[in-house]
Short mmCIF file of C-alpha atoms and ligand atoms in Angstrom, two decimals:
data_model
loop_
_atom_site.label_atom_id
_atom_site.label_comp_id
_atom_site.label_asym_id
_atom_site.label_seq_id
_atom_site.Cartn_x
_atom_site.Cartn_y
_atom_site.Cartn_z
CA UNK A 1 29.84 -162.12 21.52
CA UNK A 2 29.64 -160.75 18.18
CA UNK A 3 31.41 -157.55 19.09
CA UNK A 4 34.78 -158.86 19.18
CA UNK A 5 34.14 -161.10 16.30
CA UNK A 6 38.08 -160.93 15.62
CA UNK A 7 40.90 -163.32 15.84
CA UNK A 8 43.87 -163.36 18.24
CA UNK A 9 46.37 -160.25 18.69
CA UNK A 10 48.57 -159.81 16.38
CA UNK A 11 51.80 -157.80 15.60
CA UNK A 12 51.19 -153.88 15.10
CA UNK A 13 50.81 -152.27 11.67
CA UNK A 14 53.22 -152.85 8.46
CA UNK A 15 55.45 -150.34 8.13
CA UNK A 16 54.38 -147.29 7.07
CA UNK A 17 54.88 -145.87 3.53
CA UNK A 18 51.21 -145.06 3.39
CA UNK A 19 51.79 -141.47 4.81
CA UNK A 20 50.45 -143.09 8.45
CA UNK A 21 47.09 -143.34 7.57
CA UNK A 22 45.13 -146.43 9.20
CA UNK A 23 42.61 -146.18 6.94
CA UNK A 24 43.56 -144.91 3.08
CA UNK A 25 40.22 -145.71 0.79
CA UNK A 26 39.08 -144.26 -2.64
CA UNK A 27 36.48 -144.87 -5.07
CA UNK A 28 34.72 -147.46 -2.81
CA UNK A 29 31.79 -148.83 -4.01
CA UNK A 30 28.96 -151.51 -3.42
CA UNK A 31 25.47 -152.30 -5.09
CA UNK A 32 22.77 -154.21 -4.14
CA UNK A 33 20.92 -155.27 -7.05
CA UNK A 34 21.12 -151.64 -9.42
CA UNK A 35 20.92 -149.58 -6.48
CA UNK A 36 24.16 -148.08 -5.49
CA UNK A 37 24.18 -147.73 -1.32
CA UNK A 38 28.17 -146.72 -1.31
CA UNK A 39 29.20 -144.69 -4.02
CA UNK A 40 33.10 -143.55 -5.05
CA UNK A 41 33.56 -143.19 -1.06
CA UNK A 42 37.14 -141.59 -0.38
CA UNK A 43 38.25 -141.45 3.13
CA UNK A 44 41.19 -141.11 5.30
CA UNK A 45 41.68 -141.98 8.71
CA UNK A 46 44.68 -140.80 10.80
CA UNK A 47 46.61 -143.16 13.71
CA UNK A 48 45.21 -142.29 17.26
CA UNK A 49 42.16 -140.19 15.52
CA UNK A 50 38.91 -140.22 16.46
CA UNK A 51 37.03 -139.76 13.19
CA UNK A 52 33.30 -139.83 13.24
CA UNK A 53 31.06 -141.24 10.77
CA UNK A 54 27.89 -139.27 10.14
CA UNK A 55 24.76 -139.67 8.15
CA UNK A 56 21.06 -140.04 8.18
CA UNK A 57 19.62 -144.11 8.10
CA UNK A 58 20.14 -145.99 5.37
CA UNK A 59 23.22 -143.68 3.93
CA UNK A 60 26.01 -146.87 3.67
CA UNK A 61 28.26 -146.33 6.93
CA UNK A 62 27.67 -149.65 8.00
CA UNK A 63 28.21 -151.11 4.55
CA UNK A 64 31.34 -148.62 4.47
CA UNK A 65 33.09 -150.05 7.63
CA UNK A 66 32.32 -153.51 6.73
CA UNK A 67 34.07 -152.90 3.23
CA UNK A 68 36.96 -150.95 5.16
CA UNK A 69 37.71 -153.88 7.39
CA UNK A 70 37.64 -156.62 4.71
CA UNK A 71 34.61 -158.41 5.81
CA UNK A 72 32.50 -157.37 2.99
CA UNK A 73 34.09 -157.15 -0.98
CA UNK A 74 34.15 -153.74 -2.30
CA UNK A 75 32.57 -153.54 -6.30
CA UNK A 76 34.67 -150.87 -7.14
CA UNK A 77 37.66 -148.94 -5.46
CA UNK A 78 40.96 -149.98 -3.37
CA UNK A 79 42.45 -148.80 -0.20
CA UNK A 80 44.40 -150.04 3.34
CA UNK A 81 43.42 -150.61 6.58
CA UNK A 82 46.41 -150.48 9.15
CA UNK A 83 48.76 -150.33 5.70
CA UNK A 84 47.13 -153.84 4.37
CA UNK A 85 45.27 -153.78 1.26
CA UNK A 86 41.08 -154.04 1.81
CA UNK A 87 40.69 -156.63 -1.25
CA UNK A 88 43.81 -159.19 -0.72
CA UNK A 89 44.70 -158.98 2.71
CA UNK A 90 41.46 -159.13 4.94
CA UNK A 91 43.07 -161.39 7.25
CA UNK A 92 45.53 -159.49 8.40
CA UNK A 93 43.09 -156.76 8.65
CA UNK A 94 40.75 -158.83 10.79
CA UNK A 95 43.61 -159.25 13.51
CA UNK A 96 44.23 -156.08 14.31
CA UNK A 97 40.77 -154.62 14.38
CA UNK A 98 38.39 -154.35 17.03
CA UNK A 99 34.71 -154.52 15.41
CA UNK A 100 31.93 -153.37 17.29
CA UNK A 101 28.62 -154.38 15.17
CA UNK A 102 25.90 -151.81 15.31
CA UNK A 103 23.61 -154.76 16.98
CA UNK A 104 26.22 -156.24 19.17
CA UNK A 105 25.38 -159.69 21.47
CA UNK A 106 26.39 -161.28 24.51
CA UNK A 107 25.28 -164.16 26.62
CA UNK A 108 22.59 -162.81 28.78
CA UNK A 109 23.20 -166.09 31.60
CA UNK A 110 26.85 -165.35 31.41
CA UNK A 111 28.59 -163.44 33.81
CA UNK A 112 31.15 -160.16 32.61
CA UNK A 113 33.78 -162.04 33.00
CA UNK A 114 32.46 -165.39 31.56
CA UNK A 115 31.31 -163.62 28.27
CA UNK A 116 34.88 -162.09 27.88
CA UNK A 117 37.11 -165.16 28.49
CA UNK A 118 34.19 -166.91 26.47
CA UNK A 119 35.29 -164.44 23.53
CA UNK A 120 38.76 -165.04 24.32
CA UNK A 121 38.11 -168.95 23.93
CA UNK A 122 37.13 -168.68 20.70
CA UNK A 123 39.49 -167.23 19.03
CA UNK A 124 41.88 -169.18 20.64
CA UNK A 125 44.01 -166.50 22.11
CA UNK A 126 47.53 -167.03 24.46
CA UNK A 127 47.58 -165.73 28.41
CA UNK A 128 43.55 -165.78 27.93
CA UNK A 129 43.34 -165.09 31.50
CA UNK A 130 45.59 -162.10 32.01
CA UNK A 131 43.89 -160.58 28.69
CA UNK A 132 40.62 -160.86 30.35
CA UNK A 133 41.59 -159.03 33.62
CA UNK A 134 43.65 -156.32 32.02
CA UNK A 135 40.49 -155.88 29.78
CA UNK A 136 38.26 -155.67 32.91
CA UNK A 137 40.36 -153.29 34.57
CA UNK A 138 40.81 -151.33 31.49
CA UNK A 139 36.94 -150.50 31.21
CA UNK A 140 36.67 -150.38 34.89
CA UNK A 141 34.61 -153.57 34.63
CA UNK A 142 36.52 -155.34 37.37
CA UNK A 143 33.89 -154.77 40.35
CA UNK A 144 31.38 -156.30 38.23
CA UNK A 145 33.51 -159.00 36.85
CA UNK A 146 30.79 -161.86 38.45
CA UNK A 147 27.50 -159.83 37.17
CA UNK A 148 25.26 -161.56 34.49
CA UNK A 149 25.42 -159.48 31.11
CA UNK A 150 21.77 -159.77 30.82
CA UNK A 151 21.21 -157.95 34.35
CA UNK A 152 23.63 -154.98 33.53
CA UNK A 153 22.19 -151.10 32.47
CA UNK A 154 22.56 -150.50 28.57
CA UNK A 155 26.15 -148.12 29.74
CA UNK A 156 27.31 -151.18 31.21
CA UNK A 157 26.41 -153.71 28.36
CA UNK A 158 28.32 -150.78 25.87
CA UNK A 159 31.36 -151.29 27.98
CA UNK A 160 31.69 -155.06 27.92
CA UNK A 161 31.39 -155.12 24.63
CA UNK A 162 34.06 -152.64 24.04
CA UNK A 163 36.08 -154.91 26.56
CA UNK A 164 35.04 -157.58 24.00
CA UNK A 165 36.65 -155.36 21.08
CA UNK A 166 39.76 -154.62 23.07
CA UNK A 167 40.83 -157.95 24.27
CA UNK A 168 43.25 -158.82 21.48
CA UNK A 169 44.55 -155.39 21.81
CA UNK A 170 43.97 -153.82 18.23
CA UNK A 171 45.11 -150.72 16.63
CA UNK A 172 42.24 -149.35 15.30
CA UNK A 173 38.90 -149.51 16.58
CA UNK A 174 35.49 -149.58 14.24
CA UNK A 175 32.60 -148.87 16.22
CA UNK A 176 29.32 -148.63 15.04
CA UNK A 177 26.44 -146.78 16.87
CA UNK A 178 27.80 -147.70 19.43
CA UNK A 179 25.71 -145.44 21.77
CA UNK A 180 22.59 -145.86 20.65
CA UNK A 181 20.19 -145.89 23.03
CA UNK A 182 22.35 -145.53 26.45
CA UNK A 183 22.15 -142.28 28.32
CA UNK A 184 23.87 -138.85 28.51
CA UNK A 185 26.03 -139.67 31.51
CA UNK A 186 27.08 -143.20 30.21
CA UNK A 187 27.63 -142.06 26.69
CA UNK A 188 29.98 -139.24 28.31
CA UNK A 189 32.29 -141.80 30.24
CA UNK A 190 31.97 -143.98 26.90
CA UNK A 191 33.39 -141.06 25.24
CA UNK A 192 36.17 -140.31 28.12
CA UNK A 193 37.16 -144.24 27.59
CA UNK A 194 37.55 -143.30 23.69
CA UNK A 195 39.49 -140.43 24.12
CA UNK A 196 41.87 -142.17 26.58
CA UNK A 197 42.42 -145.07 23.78
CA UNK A 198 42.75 -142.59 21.44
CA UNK A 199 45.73 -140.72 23.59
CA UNK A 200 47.60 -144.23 23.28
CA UNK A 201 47.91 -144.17 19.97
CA UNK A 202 44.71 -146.57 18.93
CA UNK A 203 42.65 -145.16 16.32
CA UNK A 204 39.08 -144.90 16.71
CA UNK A 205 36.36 -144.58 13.58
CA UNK A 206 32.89 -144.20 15.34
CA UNK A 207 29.25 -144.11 13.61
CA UNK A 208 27.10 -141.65 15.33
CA UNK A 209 23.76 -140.22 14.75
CA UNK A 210 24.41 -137.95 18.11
CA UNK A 211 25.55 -134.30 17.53
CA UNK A 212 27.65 -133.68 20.89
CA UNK A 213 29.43 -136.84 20.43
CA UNK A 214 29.94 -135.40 16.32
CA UNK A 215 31.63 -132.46 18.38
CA UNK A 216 33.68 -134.63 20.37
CA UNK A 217 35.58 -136.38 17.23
CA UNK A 218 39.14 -135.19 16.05
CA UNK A 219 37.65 -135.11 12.40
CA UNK A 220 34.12 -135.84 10.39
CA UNK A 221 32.66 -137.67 7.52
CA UNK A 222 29.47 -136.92 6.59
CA UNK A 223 27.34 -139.95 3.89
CA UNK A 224 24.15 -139.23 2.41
CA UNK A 225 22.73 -142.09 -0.23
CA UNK A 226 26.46 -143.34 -0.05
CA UNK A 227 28.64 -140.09 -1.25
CA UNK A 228 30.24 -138.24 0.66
CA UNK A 229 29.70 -134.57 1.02
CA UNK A 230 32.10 -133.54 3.90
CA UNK A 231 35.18 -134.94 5.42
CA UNK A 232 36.97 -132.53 7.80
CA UNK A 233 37.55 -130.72 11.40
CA UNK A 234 34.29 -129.78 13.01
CA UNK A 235 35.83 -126.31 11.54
CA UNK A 236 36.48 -127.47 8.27
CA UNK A 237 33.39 -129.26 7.36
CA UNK A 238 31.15 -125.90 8.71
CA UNK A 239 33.11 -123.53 6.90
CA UNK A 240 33.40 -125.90 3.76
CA UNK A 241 29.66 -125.22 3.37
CA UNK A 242 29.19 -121.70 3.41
CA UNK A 243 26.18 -121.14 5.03
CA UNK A 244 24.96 -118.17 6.82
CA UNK A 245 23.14 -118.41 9.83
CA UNK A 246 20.40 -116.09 11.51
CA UNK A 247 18.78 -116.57 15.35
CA UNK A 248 15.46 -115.55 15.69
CA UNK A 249 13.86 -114.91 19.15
CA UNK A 250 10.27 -114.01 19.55
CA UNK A 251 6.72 -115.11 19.36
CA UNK A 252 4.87 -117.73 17.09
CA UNK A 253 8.24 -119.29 15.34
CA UNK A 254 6.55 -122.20 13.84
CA UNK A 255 3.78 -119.61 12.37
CA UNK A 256 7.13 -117.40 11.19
CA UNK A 257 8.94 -120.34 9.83
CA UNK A 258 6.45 -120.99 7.71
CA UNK A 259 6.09 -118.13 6.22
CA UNK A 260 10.00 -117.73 5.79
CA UNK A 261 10.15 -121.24 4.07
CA UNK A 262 10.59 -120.62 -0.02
CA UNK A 263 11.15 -116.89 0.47
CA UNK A 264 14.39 -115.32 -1.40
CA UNK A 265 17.61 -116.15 0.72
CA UNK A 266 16.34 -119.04 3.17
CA UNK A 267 16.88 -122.27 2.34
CA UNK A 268 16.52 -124.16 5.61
CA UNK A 269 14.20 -122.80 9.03
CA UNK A 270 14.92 -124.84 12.12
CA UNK A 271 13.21 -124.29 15.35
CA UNK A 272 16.03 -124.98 18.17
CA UNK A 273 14.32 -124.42 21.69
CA UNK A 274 13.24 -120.58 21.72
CA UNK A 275 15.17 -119.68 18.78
CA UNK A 276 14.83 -120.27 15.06
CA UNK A 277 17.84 -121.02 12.95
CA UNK A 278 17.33 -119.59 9.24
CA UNK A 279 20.57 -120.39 6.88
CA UNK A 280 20.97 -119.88 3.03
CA UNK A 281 24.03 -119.12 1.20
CA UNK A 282 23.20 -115.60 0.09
CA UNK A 283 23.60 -113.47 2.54
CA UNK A 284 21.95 -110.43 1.47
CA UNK A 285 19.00 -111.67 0.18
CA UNK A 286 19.13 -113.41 3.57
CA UNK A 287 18.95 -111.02 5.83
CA UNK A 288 16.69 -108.18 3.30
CA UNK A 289 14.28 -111.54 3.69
CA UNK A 290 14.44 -111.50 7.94
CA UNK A 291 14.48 -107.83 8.10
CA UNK A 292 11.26 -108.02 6.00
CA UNK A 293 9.40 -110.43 7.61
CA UNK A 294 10.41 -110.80 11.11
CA UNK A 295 12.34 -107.41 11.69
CA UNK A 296 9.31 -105.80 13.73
CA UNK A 297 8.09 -108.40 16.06
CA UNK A 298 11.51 -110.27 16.31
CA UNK A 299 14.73 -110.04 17.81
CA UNK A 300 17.39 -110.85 15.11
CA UNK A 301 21.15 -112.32 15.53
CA UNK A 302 23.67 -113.54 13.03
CA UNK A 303 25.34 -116.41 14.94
CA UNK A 304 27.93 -118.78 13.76
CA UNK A 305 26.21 -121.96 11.77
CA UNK A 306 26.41 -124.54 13.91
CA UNK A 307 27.45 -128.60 13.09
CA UNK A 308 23.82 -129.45 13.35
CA UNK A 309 22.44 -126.81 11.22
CA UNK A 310 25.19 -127.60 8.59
CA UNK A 311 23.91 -132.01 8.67
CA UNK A 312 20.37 -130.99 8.24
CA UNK A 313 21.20 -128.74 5.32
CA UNK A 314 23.23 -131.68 3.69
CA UNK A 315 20.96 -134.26 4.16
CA UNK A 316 17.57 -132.11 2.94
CA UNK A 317 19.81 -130.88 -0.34
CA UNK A 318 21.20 -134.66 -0.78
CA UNK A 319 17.10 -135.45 -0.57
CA UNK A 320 16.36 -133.17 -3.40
CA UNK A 321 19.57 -134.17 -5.83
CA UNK A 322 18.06 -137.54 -5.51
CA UNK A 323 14.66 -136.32 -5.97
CA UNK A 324 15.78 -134.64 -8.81
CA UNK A 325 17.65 -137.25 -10.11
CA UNK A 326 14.72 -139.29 -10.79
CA UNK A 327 13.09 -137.25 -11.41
CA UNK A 328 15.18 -136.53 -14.40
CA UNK A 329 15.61 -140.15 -15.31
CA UNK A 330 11.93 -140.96 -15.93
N1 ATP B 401 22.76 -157.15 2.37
C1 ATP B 401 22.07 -156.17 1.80
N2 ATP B 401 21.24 -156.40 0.75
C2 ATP B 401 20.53 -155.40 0.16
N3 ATP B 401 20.59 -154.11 0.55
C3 ATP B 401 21.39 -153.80 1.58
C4 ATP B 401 22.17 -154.81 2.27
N4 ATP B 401 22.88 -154.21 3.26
C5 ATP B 401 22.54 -152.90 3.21
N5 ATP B 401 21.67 -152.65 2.22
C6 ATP B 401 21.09 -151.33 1.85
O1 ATP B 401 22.18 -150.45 1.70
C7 ATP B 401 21.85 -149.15 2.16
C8 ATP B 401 22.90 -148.71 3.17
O2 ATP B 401 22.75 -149.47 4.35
P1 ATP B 401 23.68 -149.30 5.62
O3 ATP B 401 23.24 -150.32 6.61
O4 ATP B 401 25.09 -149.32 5.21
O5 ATP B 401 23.29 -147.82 6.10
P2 ATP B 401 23.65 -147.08 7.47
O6 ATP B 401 24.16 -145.73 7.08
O7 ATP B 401 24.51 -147.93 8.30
O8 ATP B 401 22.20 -146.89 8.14
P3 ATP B 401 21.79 -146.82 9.71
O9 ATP B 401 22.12 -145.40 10.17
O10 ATP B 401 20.31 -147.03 9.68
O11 ATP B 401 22.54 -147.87 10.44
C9 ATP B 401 20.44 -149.23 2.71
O12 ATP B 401 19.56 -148.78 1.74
C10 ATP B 401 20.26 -150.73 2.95
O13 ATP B 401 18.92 -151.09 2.83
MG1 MG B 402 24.32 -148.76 10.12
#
């Protein structure tokens, strides 16, 4: 199973001296070929955190948490994981990280438990046994302990392979996407199990494309074309932006978001169910703009700008810098 592809357990973290940060990185960068897919990355990951890793396809998180955990070699920039140093010291890294791959495997014709103590084979680890049951009784997997993998729901198959990440017992956690696909209710009791890890002290850094689970992390990272544009609290990384936000309620929104799109003050129109989210940073010209146009036939609310409403406007402004950028270099 490639989601535990990690040695043995291994003793806890070096002593500290690195202001208890399990991961400390700056300047990170990789290329492939002249294109640069992570670029100066700075990021900081507190013990027992769950920090979430946001950012539209193709932004670098996966290439990120690969660099973070020393299985792929930075081109540029330094940094610890768990207090050992990314570049020189990837082994000790490896041992005390749980890895969950974005595309993670199992044996289909295996049983739960046979796919686990299979893991545990392989790396060789002591009390193989006893690591395997606490790990199915950890994640709740116990009833199912004799159930092929390749029978089990896609909420089920998440949890063995988080068993798979936890059986050497790491400190830190790096999952990525690793919800994808599975529904509401599982992704909810995925999310209970993280929170519960997270209460006993293991860290957790978690890719995500989904906006309730951004909401349920302890702090954010947002990547777009491998920089960063926001690292915070939910809070922080909002407010860091700016933005103001109008609701619109009435008839015909797609018709009215047109005709808002370019006009002085609006700088993003999203339709969200009944409503229509319009944001910009100046607020007069904002709301003179809405007053104008949809005052009559709509209802109008300033509302708080929401997590969502603050991603899109990264990623669509991130799209034009680029845009511009070559723009610029032709
Ligand atoms: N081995 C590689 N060789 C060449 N290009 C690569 C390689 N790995 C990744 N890339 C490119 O680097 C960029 C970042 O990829 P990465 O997989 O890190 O993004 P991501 O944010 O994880 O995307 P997703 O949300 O789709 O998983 C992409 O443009 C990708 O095509
Ligand atoms: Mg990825």
């Amino acid at each position: 199973m490639s989601a535990s592809a990690m040695p043995p357990a291994a003793p806890g973290p070096r002593g500290d001296g690195h202001a208890g940060w399990v991961i400390d990185v700056r300047d990170l960068t990789k290329r492939y070929g002249d294109k640069v897919v992570v670029d100066k990355l700075a990021m900081q990951v507190g013990r027992g955190e769950i920090f979430g890793f946001l950012g539209p396809n193709g932004s670098g998180k996966t290439t990120s948490i690969r660099m973070m955990c020393g299985l792929l070699t930075p081109d540029g920039g330094s940094g610890t994981c768990l207090g050992y140093d990314i570049l020189r010291e990837s082994a000790q890294i490896k041992r005390r990280v749980g890895y969950m791959t974005q595309k993670f495997s199992y044996w289909d014709d295996l049983s739960i438990r046979e796919n686990l103590d299979f893991v545990a084979r392989v790396y060789g680890m002591p009390k193989r046994r006893e690591a395997v049951d606490r790990a199915l009784e950890e994640l709740g997997l116990a009833s199912r302990a004799q159930q092929l993998a390749g029978s089990l729901s896609g909420g089920w198959k998440q949890r063995l392979a988080l068993a798979a990440c936890l059986l050497h017992e790491p400190q830190l956690l790096l999952l990525d996407e690793p919800t994808a696909g599975v529904d509401p209710k599982a992704r909810r009791d995925f999310w209970a199990q993280l929170h519960q890890l997270a209460a006993r002290g293991i860290s957790v850094l978690v890719s995500t494309h989904y906006m309730d689970e951004a909401e349920r992390c302890h702090k954010l990272a947002y990547i777009a074309y491998g920089k960063l544009l926001a690292q915070g609290t939910a809070g922080e990384v909002v407010a860091s932006q700016k933005l103001v936000t109008w609701s619109v309620l009435g008839e015909q929104l797609s018709a009215l978001s047109d005709q808002l799109r370019g006009a002085p003050g609006v700088e993003q129109t999203v339709v969200f169910g009944s409503a229509l989210h319009v944001t910009g940073h100046d607020e007069a010209a904002l709301e003179a703009t809405l007053r104008r146009v949809a005052g009559a036939r709509h209802r109008l609310e300033r509302i708080d700008t929401s997590l969502e409403d603050v991603f899109i406007h990264m990623m669509s402004r991130a799209d034009d810098n680029m845009r511009a950028g070559k723009e610029a270099g032709r």
